C-alpha cells in the first residue's frame, strides 16, 4: 500500500517508516523537521512541509496518491502544553483537521492516529482498558482526546475509518541500531538515565519516592518501539480488511517502577548512575499500566520485546552511538 507517514522524521515515525519499507509498502514522509531529523528517514519519498500549509498537503496528495495515512506529528510535552496551550491546540488539533480535510477532499479514508495514555488522566483502576473514563489532566491529553472525538464523528458522517492507538510509554530503539530516540530537550525517563550512564548528563533526578507502590517510585508501562510500530501495521491490515473505526490501548501490560528502570540501566550498561531524589512532578499518577487485550484480540497483535532489559539494551546501543557522535563533534 502507499502510506503517508506524517511526522515520520520523529522518534516513533522514523521507526514506522523503516518497518513499512521493510514490509514492502511505499512510503511518503511529510515532516516539518520542527523536532524530527531528516537523516532518520531511511527511505521512500521525503517531503519537508508543515501541516499548517494546506497547499503543501494538496500537493502531497496530488503527486503521491496515498491510500492510507499514519499521523505521528504533534507537540508532545505535557508540561509545555500547560504553559502554551495555544500552540498545542493549533498544532495538535487545527493542523490535524487540515490533514483530515485534505484526506476527505482526495477520498482517502484510512487513518491511524497516535493517541496517548494521557487521555485517561489519574486512573480509577489499573490495568487501564478502553472502557476507562477519559479525564485528561492537561492540554496535551485534551488535544489528543479532541481528535479522538472528531474521528468518531467522521466515522458516522463520512464513512471515514480510523484507528486511535493510545500509547503508554514508548521506549527502546531499532534493534539493528540505525534509529533511536533523539528528542531535544529530552524529557523521557529511559533516555535521560542512559545519558547519565554514558556521561552526557551528570545525574538523573527521581521524581518522588513516596508513591503508593512497592518501592515508592512511579510505575509505567514501557512498550518497545518495534512492538508499537507492529501494532500500526496490524491496524493498517485491520482497516484494509474492512475493520470499523476503533481505539486501542497499547502497552506491554507489565509495569516497571522508576527504580526498576534505574537498576536495569545500570545492569545493562555496567555503569553506575548518579541519582538525586527530587520531589514529585506535578500531574504524575502513581501507576499507569495498559490493558491491551483488545489490541491483541481484534488487531491480532502480540508484543515481542516485553522484557525491560531488552528494551533498555536496544536504547543503550543507540545512546552509545549518539554519545560517540557528540564526542567527535
Ligand atoms: N513518545 C512517547 O512516549 C509517546 C507516548 C504517547 C503518544 N505519543 C505520540 O506519538 C507521536 C510521535 O511521538 P514522538 O515521540 O515520535 O515525537 P517526535 O517529536 O519525535 O515526532 C513528531 C514529529 O512530528 C513532526 N511535526 C510536528 N509538528 C508538525 C507539523 N505541524 N507538520 C509536520 N510535521 C510536524 C516533528 O518534526 C517530528 O518529526 C506524537 O503524536 C505523540 O503525541 C508519543
Ligand atoms: O527525569 C525524570 C523523568 C521522569 N521521571 C519519572 O519517570 C516516569 C516516566 O516519565 P516520562 O516523562 O518518561 O513519561 P510519562 O509517563 O510522564 O509520559 C508518557 O506518557 C504520557 C501519558 O501518560 C504521555 O503520553 C507522554 O507523551 C509520554 O512520554 C514518571 O514517573 C516520571 O515521574 C523521573 O523520575 N525523572
mmCIF file of C-alpha atoms in Angstrom, residues 17 21 33 60 63 70 108 120 147 175 193 210 219 229 250 283 285 309 324:
data_model
loop_
_atom_site.group_PDB
_atom_site.id
_atom_site.type_symbol
_atom_site.label_atom_id
_atom_site.label_comp_id
_atom_site.label_asym_id
_atom_site.label_seq_id
_atom_site.Cartn_x
_atom_site.Cartn_y
_atom_site.Cartn_z
ATOM 1 C CA UNK A 17 8.864 4.307 8.096
ATOM 2 C CA UNK A 21 9.551 -0.144 3.911
ATOM 3 C CA UNK A 33 11.547 18.908 10.979
ATOM 4 C CA UNK A 60 1.448 15.778 -1.492
ATOM 5 C CA UNK A 63 1.572 13.965 -6.529
ATOM 6 C CA UNK A 70 -0.436 7.417 9.726
ATOM 7 C CA UNK A 108 -8.559 8.822 1.340
ATOM 8 C CA UNK A 120 -7.172 8.904 30.785
ATOM 9 C CA UNK A 147 -9.158 14.358 17.775
ATOM 10 C CA UNK A 175 17.341 -3.468 17.361
ATOM 11 C CA UNK A 193 19.073 7.722 32.598
ATOM 12 C CA UNK A 210 6.712 8.431 48.349
ATOM 13 C CA UNK A 219 5.149 2.653 37.735
ATOM 14 C CA UNK A 229 5.105 0.038 15.147
ATOM 15 C CA UNK A 250 -1.146 -0.121 23.662
ATOM 16 C CA UNK A 283 0.342 15.553 37.447
ATOM 17 C CA UNK A 285 -0.141 9.328 38.503
ATOM 18 C CA UNK A 309 16.323 -5.328 29.949
ATOM 19 C CA UNK A 324 30.171 8.810 20.403
#
